[in-house]
Amino acid sequence: MSRPVVHQAASLLLRYPDHDWPERLRAVRAALEPVPGTEVGLLLRFCDEVGATAPLDLAARYVVTFDRSRRRCLYLTYYTDGDTRRRGASLAELKALYRRHGWRPPEDELPDFLPLMLEFAARTPDLKASLLVEHRPALELLRLALASYRSPYAGVVDAVCRTLPGPSPATREAALRLARTGPPAETVGLLPYPVRAPDAPHAEETSR
């Protein structure tokens, strides 16, 4: 298994499936097929599952999956910080980390957006995915929520979790215990959902 390849592929697969989706999917397949490993197999299985889905249909599914559920959002500091001042500090720390490594992500996206974090991890393999390890409780909560929702995206997040040291928790309660510094269990995933940048393709969608 090549961890940077898995992280870069997952970054591309977890982004909104816009007009370039078919080309993106082909590029991901081409990069993954020569690479062995269980994690790669999970990503290729996702490609197979969504490969025959029309981009517009997949885009609608993406919005319902990630933008209309607070338990399945792609903004990782939300799981541990909610909409609090502490989250603002966490976002600032992420921006500072990116700058220290000479990387400038798009200004119109929050720095805790999982595809951005995965791209950073792929570009900085010397850090050995330490950023993702730090945010593993959020990743595990997202993985479990997607699995419960029976979403094919669960396999993508599962592949990412498998690149990190140690076993994944089997239940949401175990993942919440892993998130010792986060908000109380009853509020994780229930605070107001972070607002997406206004020029994103599906910015008009709001959580309910």
JSON list of C-alpha atoms in Angstrom, two decimals:
[
{"chain": "A", "resi": 1, "resn": "MET", "atom": "CA", "xyz": [0.00, 0.00, 0.00]},
{"chain": "A", "resi": 2, "resn": "SER", "atom": "CA", "xyz": [1.28, 3.47, -0.89]},
{"chain": "A", "resi": 3, "resn": "ARG", "atom": "CA", "xyz": [-0.17, 5.87, 1.67]},
{"chain": "A", "resi": 4, "resn": "PRO", "atom": "CA", "xyz": [0.28, 9.07, -0.42]},
{"chain": "A", "resi": 5, "resn": "VAL", "atom": "CA", "xyz": [-1.46, 7.44, -3.40]},
{"chain": "A", "resi": 6, "resn": "VAL", "atom": "CA", "xyz": [-4.41, 6.39, -1.22]},
{"chain": "A", "resi": 7, "resn": "HIS", "atom": "CA", "xyz": [-4.69, 9.85, 0.32]},
{"chain": "A", "resi": 8, "resn": "GLN", "atom": "CA", "xyz": [-4.52, 11.65, -3.03]},
{"chain": "A", "resi": 9, "resn": "ALA", "atom": "CA", "xyz": [-7.06, 9.31, -4.61]},
{"chain": "A", "resi": 10, "resn": "ALA", "atom": "CA", "xyz": [-9.42, 9.68, -1.65]},
{"chain": "A", "resi": 11, "resn": "SER", "atom": "CA", "xyz": [-9.06, 13.45, -1.87]},
{"chain": "A", "resi": 12, "resn": "LEU", "atom": "CA", "xyz": [-10.23, 13.41, -5.48]},
{"chain": "A", "resi": 13, "resn": "LEU", "atom": "CA", "xyz": [-13.05, 10.95, -4.86]},
{"chain": "A", "resi": 14, "resn": "LEU", "atom": "CA", "xyz": [-14.44, 12.91, -1.90]},
{"chain": "A", "resi": 15, "resn": "ARG", "atom": "CA", "xyz": [-14.76, 16.16, -3.82]},
{"chain": "A", "resi": 16, "resn": "TYR", "atom": "CA", "xyz": [-18.01, 17.31, -5.37]},
{"chain": "A", "resi": 17, "resn": "PRO", "atom": "CA", "xyz": [-18.59, 15.41, -8.66]},
{"chain": "A", "resi": 18, "resn": "ASP", "atom": "CA", "xyz": [-18.82, 18.36, -11.05]},
{"chain": "A", "resi": 19, "resn": "HIS", "atom": "CA", "xyz": [-18.31, 18.54, -14.83]},
{"chain": "A", "resi": 20, "resn": "ASP", "atom": "CA", "xyz": [-14.84, 16.97, -14.71]},
{"chain": "A", "resi": 21, "resn": "TRP", "atom": "CA", "xyz": [-15.97, 13.93, -12.67]},
{"chain": "A", "resi": 22, "resn": "PRO", "atom": "CA", "xyz": [-15.72, 11.29, -15.45]},
{"chain": "A", "resi": 23, "resn": "GLU", "atom": "CA", "xyz": [-12.16, 12.35, -16.28]},
{"chain": "A", "resi": 24, "resn": "ARG", "atom": "CA", "xyz": [-11.29, 12.49, -12.58]},
{"chain": "A", "resi": 25, "resn": "LEU", "atom": "CA", "xyz": [-12.63, 8.99, -12.02]},
{"chain": "A", "resi": 26, "resn": "ARG", "atom": "CA", "xyz": [-10.63, 7.61, -14.95]},
{"chain": "A", "resi": 27, "resn": "ALA", "atom": "CA", "xyz": [-7.45, 9.26, -13.65]},
{"chain": "A", "resi": 28, "resn": "VAL", "atom": "CA", "xyz": [-7.96, 7.80, -10.18]},
{"chain": "A", "resi": 29, "resn": "ARG", "atom": "CA", "xyz": [-8.56, 4.32, -11.58]},
{"chain": "A", "resi": 30, "resn": "ALA", "atom": "CA", "xyz": [-5.42, 4.52, -13.72]},
{"chain": "A", "resi": 31, "resn": "ALA", "atom": "CA", "xyz": [-3.32, 5.58, -10.73]},
{"chain": "A", "resi": 32, "resn": "LEU", "atom": "CA", "xyz": [-4.70, 2.91, -8.40]},
{"chain": "A", "resi": 33, "resn": "GLU", "atom": "CA", "xyz": [-4.85, -0.20, -10.56]},
{"chain": "A", "resi": 34, "resn": "PRO", "atom": "CA", "xyz": [-1.08, -0.95, -10.45]},
{"chain": "A", "resi": 35, "resn": "VAL", "atom": "CA", "xyz": [-0.93, -0.44, -6.67]},
{"chain": "A", "resi": 36, "resn": "PRO", "atom": "CA", "xyz": [-1.54, -3.43, -4.36]},
{"chain": "A", "resi": 37, "resn": "GLY", "atom": "CA", "xyz": [-3.25, -3.26, -1.00]},
{"chain": "A", "resi": 38, "resn": "THR", "atom": "CA", "xyz": [-6.58, -3.58, 0.77]},
{"chain": "A", "resi": 39, "resn": "GLU", "atom": "CA", "xyz": [-6.99, 0.18, 0.94]},
{"chain": "A", "resi": 40, "resn": "VAL", "atom": "CA", "xyz": [-6.58, 0.48, -2.82]},
{"chain": "A", "resi": 41, "resn": "GLY", "atom": "CA", "xyz": [-9.14, -2.30, -3.25]},
{"chain": "A", "resi": 42, "resn": "LEU", "atom": "CA", "xyz": [-11.68, -0.30, -1.26]},
{"chain": "A", "resi": 43, "resn": "LEU", "atom": "CA", "xyz": [-11.13, 2.76, -3.43]},
{"chain": "A", "resi": 44, "resn": "LEU", "atom": "CA", "xyz": [-11.43, 0.76, -6.65]},
{"chain": "A", "resi": 45, "resn": "ARG", "atom": "CA", "xyz": [-14.63, -0.82, -5.37]},
{"chain": "A", "resi": 46, "resn": "PHE", "atom": "CA", "xyz": [-16.05, 2.67, -4.86]},
{"chain": "A", "resi": 47, "resn": "CYS", "atom": "CA", "xyz": [-15.05, 3.56, -8.42]},
{"chain": "A", "resi": 48, "resn": "ASP", "atom": "CA", "xyz": [-16.92, 0.48, -9.65]},
{"chain": "A", "resi": 49, "resn": "GLU", "atom": "CA", "xyz": [-20.01, 1.27, -7.58]},
{"chain": "A", "resi": 50, "resn": "VAL", "atom": "CA", "xyz": [-20.38, 4.84, -8.84]},
{"chain": "A", "resi": 51, "resn": "GLY", "atom": "CA", "xyz": [-18.85, 4.40, -12.29]},
{"chain": "A", "resi": 52, "resn": "ALA", "atom": "CA", "xyz": [-22.19, 3.85, -14.02]},
{"chain": "A", "resi": 53, "resn": "THR", "atom": "CA", "xyz": [-23.95, 6.68, -12.16]},
{"chain": "A", "resi": 54, "resn": "ALA", "atom": "CA", "xyz": [-24.62, 9.84, -14.15]},
{"chain": "A", "resi": 55, "resn": "PRO", "atom": "CA", "xyz": [-22.62, 12.80, -12.77]},
{"chain": "A", "resi": 56, "resn": "LEU", "atom": "CA", "xyz": [-25.79, 14.79, -12.06]},
{"chain": "A", "resi": 57, "resn": "ASP", "atom": "CA", "xyz": [-27.28, 11.89, -10.12]},
{"chain": "A", "resi": 58, "resn": "LEU", "atom": "CA", "xyz": [-24.07, 11.37, -8.17]},
{"chain": "A", "resi": 59, "resn": "ALA", "atom": "CA", "xyz": [-23.90, 15.11, -7.44]},
{"chain": "A", "resi": 60, "resn": "ALA", "atom": "CA", "xyz": [-27.41, 14.99, -5.98]},
{"chain": "A", "resi": 61, "resn": "ARG", "atom": "CA", "xyz": [-26.43, 11.98, -3.86]},
{"chain": "A", "resi": 62, "resn": "TYR", "atom": "CA", "xyz": [-23.29, 13.82, -2.70]},
{"chain": "A", "resi": 63, "resn": "VAL", "atom": "CA", "xyz": [-25.34, 16.79, -1.50]},
{"chain": "A", "resi": 64, "resn": "VAL", "atom": "CA", "xyz": [-27.77, 14.58, 0.41]},
{"chain": "A", "resi": 65, "resn": "THR", "atom": "CA", "xyz": [-24.94, 12.56, 1.91]},
{"chain": "A", "resi": 66, "resn": "PHE", "atom": "CA", "xyz": [-22.62, 15.32, 3.07]},
{"chain": "A", "resi": 67, "resn": "ASP", "atom": "CA", "xyz": [-24.46, 18.64, 3.04]},
{"chain": "A", "resi": 68, "resn": "ARG", "atom": "CA", "xyz": [-27.77, 17.68, 4.58]},
{"chain": "A", "resi": 69, "resn": "SER", "atom": "CA", "xyz": [-26.54, 15.73, 7.56]},
{"chain": "A", "resi": 70, "resn": "ARG", "atom": "CA", "xyz": [-24.57, 17.11, 10.47]},
{"chain": "A", "resi": 71, "resn": "ARG", "atom": "CA", "xyz": [-23.37, 13.60, 11.26]},
{"chain": "A", "resi": 72, "resn": "ARG", "atom": "CA", "xyz": [-21.75, 13.15, 7.85]},
{"chain": "A", "resi": 73, "resn": "CYS", "atom": "CA", "xyz": [-20.09, 16.50, 7.17]},
{"chain": "A", "resi": 74, "resn": "LEU", "atom": "CA", "xyz": [-16.62, 16.67, 5.61]},
{"chain": "A", "resi": 75, "resn": "TYR", "atom": "CA", "xyz": [-15.31, 19.43, 7.93]},
{"chain": "A", "resi": 76, "resn": "LEU", "atom": "CA", "xyz": [-13.35, 17.51, 10.52]},
{"chain": "A", "resi": 77, "resn": "THR", "atom": "CA", "xyz": [-12.91, 20.07, 13.30]},
{"chain": "A", "resi": 78, "resn": "TYR", "atom": "CA", "xyz": [-16.70, 20.30, 13.51]},
{"chain": "A", "resi": 79, "resn": "TYR", "atom": "CA", "xyz": [-16.83, 16.85, 15.11]},
{"chain": "A", "resi": 80, "resn": "THR", "atom": "CA", "xyz": [-14.57, 17.82, 18.00]},
{"chain": "A", "resi": 81, "resn": "ASP", "atom": "CA", "xyz": [-15.12, 21.58, 18.29]},
{"chain": "A", "resi": 82, "resn": "GLY", "atom": "CA", "xyz": [-18.65, 22.19, 17.02]},
{"chain": "A", "resi": 83, "resn": "ASP", "atom": "CA", "xyz": [-19.43, 25.82, 16.20]},
{"chain": "A", "resi": 84, "resn": "THR", "atom": "CA", "xyz": [-17.37, 27.28, 19.02]},
{"chain": "A", "resi": 85, "resn": "ARG", "atom": "CA", "xyz": [-14.46, 29.68, 19.42]},
{"chain": "A", "resi": 86, "resn": "ARG", "atom": "CA", "xyz": [-12.23, 26.67, 19.81]},
{"chain": "A", "resi": 87, "resn": "ARG", "atom": "CA", "xyz": [-13.05, 25.68, 16.25]},
{"chain": "A", "resi": 88, "resn": "GLY", "atom": "CA", "xyz": [-11.83, 29.05, 15.01]},
{"chain": "A", "resi": 89, "resn": "ALA", "atom": "CA", "xyz": [-8.51, 28.42, 16.74]},
{"chain": "A", "resi": 90, "resn": "SER", "atom": "CA", "xyz": [-8.33, 24.94, 15.21]},
{"chain": "A", "resi": 91, "resn": "LEU", "atom": "CA", "xyz": [-8.90, 26.33, 11.72]},
{"chain": "A", "resi": 92, "resn": "ALA", "atom": "CA", "xyz": [-6.19, 28.95, 12.28]},
{"chain": "A", "resi": 93, "resn": "GLU", "atom": "CA", "xyz": [-3.76, 26.24, 13.39]},
{"chain": "A", "resi": 94, "resn": "LEU", "atom": "CA", "xyz": [-4.47, 24.27, 10.22]},
{"chain": "A", "resi": 95, "resn": "LYS", "atom": "CA", "xyz": [-3.83, 27.32, 8.04]},
{"chain": "A", "resi": 96, "resn": "ALA", "atom": "CA", "xyz": [-0.55, 27.94, 9.86]},
{"chain": "A", "resi": 97, "resn": "LEU", "atom": "CA", "xyz": [0.49, 24.30, 9.38]},
{"chain": "A", "resi": 98, "resn": "TYR", "atom": "CA", "xyz": [-0.20, 24.52, 5.64]},
{"chain": "A", "resi": 99, "resn": "ARG", "atom": "CA", "xyz": [1.82, 27.76, 5.38]},
{"chain": "A", "resi": 100, "resn": "ARG", "atom": "CA", "xyz": [4.78, 26.26, 7.26]},
{"chain": "A", "resi": 101, "resn": "HIS", "atom": "CA", "xyz": [4.97, 23.56, 4.60]},
{"chain": "A", "resi": 102, "resn": "GLY", "atom": "CA", "xyz": [4.65, 26.02, 1.72]},
{"chain": "A", "resi": 103, "resn": "TRP", "atom": "CA", "xyz": [1.14, 24.96, 0.73]},
{"chain": "A", "resi": 104, "resn": "ARG", "atom": "CA", "xyz": [-1.66, 27.39, 0.01]},
{"chain": "A", "resi": 105, "resn": "PRO", "atom": "CA", "xyz": [-5.07, 25.73, -0.33]},
{"chain": "A", "resi": 106, "resn": "PRO", "atom": "CA", "xyz": [-7.95, 27.56, -2.01]},
{"chain": "A", "resi": 107, "resn": "GLU", "atom": "CA", "xyz": [-9.17, 30.61, -0.09]},
{"chain": "A", "resi": 108, "resn": "ASP", "atom": "CA", "xyz": [-12.81, 29.71, -0.77]},
{"chain": "A", "resi": 109, "resn": "GLU", "atom": "CA", "xyz": [-12.71, 26.50, 1.29]},
{"chain": "A", "resi": 110, "resn": "LEU", "atom": "CA", "xyz": [-12.24, 25.91, 4.99]},
{"chain": "A", "resi": 111, "resn": "PRO", "atom": "CA", "xyz": [-8.88, 24.30, 5.88]},
{"chain": "A", "resi": 112, "resn": "ASP", "atom": "CA", "xyz": [-10.53, 21.39, 7.72]},
{"chain": "A", "resi": 113, "resn": "PHE", "atom": "CA", "xyz": [-12.33, 20.20, 4.55]},
{"chain": "A", "resi": 114, "resn": "LEU", "atom": "CA", "xyz": [-11.33, 16.54, 4.40]},
{"chain": "A", "resi": 115, "resn": "PRO", "atom": "CA", "xyz": [-10.32, 16.48, 0.69]},
{"chain": "A", "resi": 116, "resn": "LEU", "atom": "CA", "xyz": [-7.93, 19.39, 1.38]},
{"chain": "A", "resi": 117, "resn": "MET", "atom": "CA", "xyz": [-6.46, 17.64, 4.40]},
{"chain": "A", "resi": 118, "resn": "LEU", "atom": "CA", "xyz": [-5.98, 14.47, 2.37]},
{"chain": "A", "resi": 119, "resn": "GLU", "atom": "CA", "xyz": [-4.24, 16.35, -0.41]},
{"chain": "A", "resi": 120, "resn": "PHE", "atom": "CA", "xyz": [-1.92, 17.95, 2.14]},
{"chain": "A", "resi": 121, "resn": "ALA", "atom": "CA", "xyz": [-1.16, 14.53, 3.64]},
{"chain": "A", "resi": 122, "resn": "ALA", "atom": "CA", "xyz": [-0.37, 13.18, 0.17]},
{"chain": "A", "resi": 123, "resn": "ARG", "atom": "CA", "xyz": [1.97, 16.11, -0.54]},
{"chain": "A", "resi": 124, "resn": "THR", "atom": "CA", "xyz": [3.83, 15.80, 2.78]},
{"chain": "A", "resi": 125, "resn": "PRO", "atom": "CA", "xyz": [4.53, 12.07, 3.23]},
{"chain": "A", "resi": 126, "resn": "ASP", "atom": "CA", "xyz": [7.46, 12.95, 5.52]},
{"chain": "A", "resi": 127, "resn": "LEU", "atom": "CA", "xyz": [4.90, 13.89, 8.18]},
{"chain": "A", "resi": 128, "resn": "LYS", "atom": "CA", "xyz": [3.61, 10.28, 8.05]},
{"chain": "A", "resi": 129, "resn": "ALA", "atom": "CA", "xyz": [-0.04, 11.38, 8.03]},
{"chain": "A", "resi": 130, "resn": "SER", "atom": "CA", "xyz": [0.32, 12.98, 11.47]},
{"chain": "A", "resi": 131, "resn": "LEU", "atom": "CA", "xyz": [-2.41, 15.51, 10.62]},
{"chain": "A", "resi": 132, "resn": "LEU", "atom": "CA", "xyz": [-4.88, 12.74, 9.87]},
{"chain": "A", "resi": 133, "resn": "VAL", "atom": "CA", "xyz": [-3.84, 10.85, 12.99]},
{"chain": "A", "resi": 134, "resn": "GLU", "atom": "CA", "xyz": [-4.57, 13.97, 15.04]},
{"chain": "A", "resi": 135, "resn": "HIS", "atom": "CA", "xyz": [-8.06, 14.13, 13.54]},
{"chain": "A", "resi": 136, "resn": "ARG", "atom": "CA", "xyz": [-8.71, 10.40, 13.61]},
{"chain": "A", "resi": 137, "resn": "PRO", "atom": "CA", "xyz": [-11.70, 10.63, 16.00]},
{"chain": "A", "resi": 138, "resn": "ALA", "atom": "CA", "xyz": [-13.52, 12.79, 13.44]},
{"chain": "A", "resi": 139, "resn": "LEU", "atom": "CA", "xyz": [-12.57, 10.45, 10.60]},
{"chain": "A", "resi": 140, "resn": "GLU", "atom": "CA", "xyz": [-13.88, 7.45, 12.51]},
{"chain": "A", "resi": 141, "resn": "LEU", "atom": "CA", "xyz": [-17.16, 9.19, 13.34]},
{"chain": "A", "resi": 142, "resn": "LEU", "atom": "CA", "xyz": [-17.58, 10.06, 9.67]},
{"chain": "A", "resi": 143, "resn": "ARG", "atom": "CA", "xyz": [-16.71, 6.50, 8.61]},
{"chain": "A", "resi": 144, "resn": "LEU", "atom": "CA", "xyz": [-19.27, 4.99, 10.97]},
{"chain": "A", "resi": 145, "resn": "ALA", "atom": "CA", "xyz": [-21.97, 7.49, 9.95]},
{"chain": "A", "resi": 146, "resn": "LEU", "atom": "CA", "xyz": [-21.43, 6.74, 6.26]},
{"chain": "A", "resi": 147, "resn": "ALA", "atom": "CA", "xyz": [-21.50, 3.00, 6.90]},
{"chain": "A", "resi": 148, "resn": "SER", "atom": "CA", "xyz": [-24.76, 3.34, 8.84]},
{"chain": "A", "resi": 149, "resn": "TYR", "atom": "CA", "xyz": [-26.18, 5.37, 5.93]},
{"chain": "A", "resi": 150, "resn": "ARG", "atom": "CA", "xyz": [-25.06, 2.58, 3.54]},
{"chain": "A", "resi": 151, "resn": "SER", "atom": "CA", "xyz": [-23.19, 5.10, 1.44]},
{"chain": "A", "resi": 152, "resn": "PRO", "atom": "CA", "xyz": [-20.53, 3.93, -1.03]},
{"chain": "A", "resi": 153, "resn": "TYR", "atom": "CA", "xyz": [-18.43, 6.82, 0.29]},
{"chain": "A", "resi": 154, "resn": "ALA", "atom": "CA", "xyz": [-17.95, 4.79, 3.47]},
{"chain": "A", "resi": 155, "resn": "GLY", "atom": "CA", "xyz": [-15.39, 2.68, 1.63]},
{"chain": "A", "resi": 156, "resn": "VAL", "atom": "CA", "xyz": [-13.34, 5.75, 0.72]},
{"chain": "A", "resi": 157, "resn": "VAL", "atom": "CA", "xyz": [-13.14, 6.96, 4.33]},
{"chain": "A", "resi": 158, "resn": "ASP", "atom": "CA", "xyz": [-12.50, 3.39, 5.51]},
{"chain": "A", "resi": 159, "resn": "ALA", "atom": "CA", "xyz": [-9.53, 3.22, 3.15]},
{"chain": "A", "resi": 160, "resn": "VAL", "atom": "CA", "xyz": [-8.12, 6.40, 4.68]},
{"chain": "A", "resi": 161, "resn": "CYS", "atom": "CA", "xyz": [-8.62, 5.12, 8.24]},
{"chain": "A", "resi": 162, "resn": "ARG", "atom": "CA", "xyz": [-6.79, 1.91, 7.35]},
{"chain": "A", "resi": 163, "resn": "THR", "atom": "CA", "xyz": [-3.68, 3.92, 6.46]},
{"chain": "A", "resi": 164, "resn": "LEU", "atom": "CA", "xyz": [-3.47, 5.16, 10.06]},
{"chain": "A", "resi": 165, "resn": "PRO", "atom": "CA", "xyz": [-1.86, 3.27, 12.96]},
{"chain": "A", "resi": 166, "resn": "GLY", "atom": "CA", "xyz": [-4.02, 1.13, 15.21]},
{"chain": "A", "resi": 167, "resn": "PRO", "atom": "CA", "xyz": [-7.43, -0.49, 14.66]},
{"chain": "A", "resi": 168, "resn": "SER", "atom": "CA", "xyz": [-10.58, 1.46, 13.90]},
{"chain": "A", "resi": 169, "resn": "PRO", "atom": "CA", "xyz": [-13.19, 1.62, 16.68]},
{"chain": "A", "resi": 170, "resn": "ALA", "atom": "CA", "xyz": [-16.12, -0.68, 16.02]},
{"chain": "A", "resi": 171, "resn": "THR", "atom": "CA", "xyz": [-18.89, 1.61, 17.26]},
{"chain": "A", "resi": 172, "resn": "ARG", "atom": "CA", "xyz": [-19.80, 5.27, 17.32]},
{"chain": "A", "resi": 173, "resn": "GLU", "atom": "CA", "xyz": [-19.57, 5.21, 21.12]},
{"chain": "A", "resi": 174, "resn": "ALA", "atom": "CA", "xyz": [-15.99, 3.96, 20.90]},
{"chain": "A", "resi": 175, "resn": "ALA", "atom": "CA", "xyz": [-15.17, 6.72, 18.41]},
{"chain": "A", "resi": 176, "resn": "LEU", "atom": "CA", "xyz": [-16.68, 9.28, 20.76]},
{"chain": "A", "resi": 177, "resn": "ARG", "atom": "CA", "xyz": [-14.50, 7.99, 23.57]},
{"chain": "A", "resi": 178, "resn": "LEU", "atom": "CA", "xyz": [-11.56, 8.44, 21.22]},
{"chain": "A", "resi": 179, "resn": "ALA", "atom": "CA", "xyz": [-12.58, 12.09, 20.85]},
{"chain": "A", "resi": 180, "resn": "ARG", "atom": "CA", "xyz": [-11.90, 12.88, 24.51]},
{"chain": "A", "resi": 181, "resn": "THR", "atom": "CA", "xyz": [-11.27, 16.56, 23.83]},
{"chain": "A", "resi": 182, "resn": "GLY", "atom": "CA", "xyz": [-14.41, 17.05, 21.76]},
{"chain": "A", "resi": 183, "resn": "PRO", "atom": "CA", "xyz": [-17.86, 18.24, 22.88]},
{"chain": "A", "resi": 184, "resn": "PRO", "atom": "CA", "xyz": [-20.09, 15.96, 24.96]},
{"chain": "A", "resi": 185, "resn": "ALA", "atom": "CA", "xyz": [-21.37, 12.86, 23.18]},
{"chain": "A", "resi": 186, "resn": "GLU", "atom": "CA", "xyz": [-24.90, 14.20, 22.89]},
{"chain": "A", "resi": 187, "resn": "THR", "atom": "CA", "xyz": [-23.74, 17.27, 20.95]},
{"chain": "A", "resi": 188, "resn": "VAL", "atom": "CA", "xyz": [-21.24, 15.73, 18.52]},
{"chain": "A", "resi": 189, "resn": "GLY", "atom": "CA", "xyz": [-22.66, 16.10, 15.05]},
{"chain": "A", "resi": 190, "resn": "LEU", "atom": "CA", "xyz": [-25.65, 18.06, 16.32]},
{"chain": "A", "resi": 191, "resn": "LEU", "atom": "CA", "xyz": [-24.38, 21.63, 16.44]},
{"chain": "A", "resi": 192, "resn": "PRO", "atom": "CA", "xyz": [-25.09, 24.03, 13.54]},
{"chain": "A", "resi": 193, "resn": "TYR", "atom": "CA", "xyz": [-23.50, 22.85, 10.32]},
{"chain": "A", "resi": 194, "resn": "PRO", "atom": "CA", "xyz": [-20.57, 24.94, 8.99]},
{"chain": "A", "resi": 195, "resn": "VAL", "atom": "CA", "xyz": [-21.47, 27.11, 6.01]},
{"chain": "A", "resi": 196, "resn": "ARG", "atom": "CA", "xyz": [-19.88, 26.20, 2.68]},
{"chain": "A", "resi": 197, "resn": "ALA", "atom": "CA", "xyz": [-18.18, 28.89, 0.65]},
{"chain": "A", "resi": 198, "resn": "PRO", "atom": "CA", "xyz": [-20.78, 30.87, -1.36]},
{"chain": "A", "resi": 199, "resn": "ASP", "atom": "CA", "xyz": [-19.41, 30.02, -4.77]},
{"chain": "A", "resi": 200, "resn": "ALA", "atom": "CA", "xyz": [-19.36, 26.26, -4.24]},
{"chain": "A", "resi": 201, "resn": "PRO", "atom": "CA", "xyz": [-21.52, 24.30, -6.70]},
{"chain": "A", "resi": 202, "resn": "HIS", "atom": "CA", "xyz": [-24.05, 23.35, -4.07]},
{"chain": "A", "resi": 203, "resn": "ALA", "atom": "CA", "xyz": [-23.78, 26.29, -1.69]},
{"chain": "A", "resi": 204, "resn": "GLU", "atom": "CA", "xyz": [-27.51, 26.86, -1.73]},
{"chain": "A", "resi": 205, "resn": "GLU", "atom": "CA", "xyz": [-28.07, 23.49, -0.03]},
{"chain": "A", "resi": 206, "resn": "THR", "atom": "CA", "xyz": [-28.39, 23.78, 3.74]},
{"chain": "A", "resi": 207, "resn": "SER", "atom": "CA", "xyz": [-28.60, 21.22, 6.46]},
{"chain": "A", "resi": 208, "resn": "ARG", "atom": "CA", "xyz": [-31.89, 20.48, 8.10]}
]
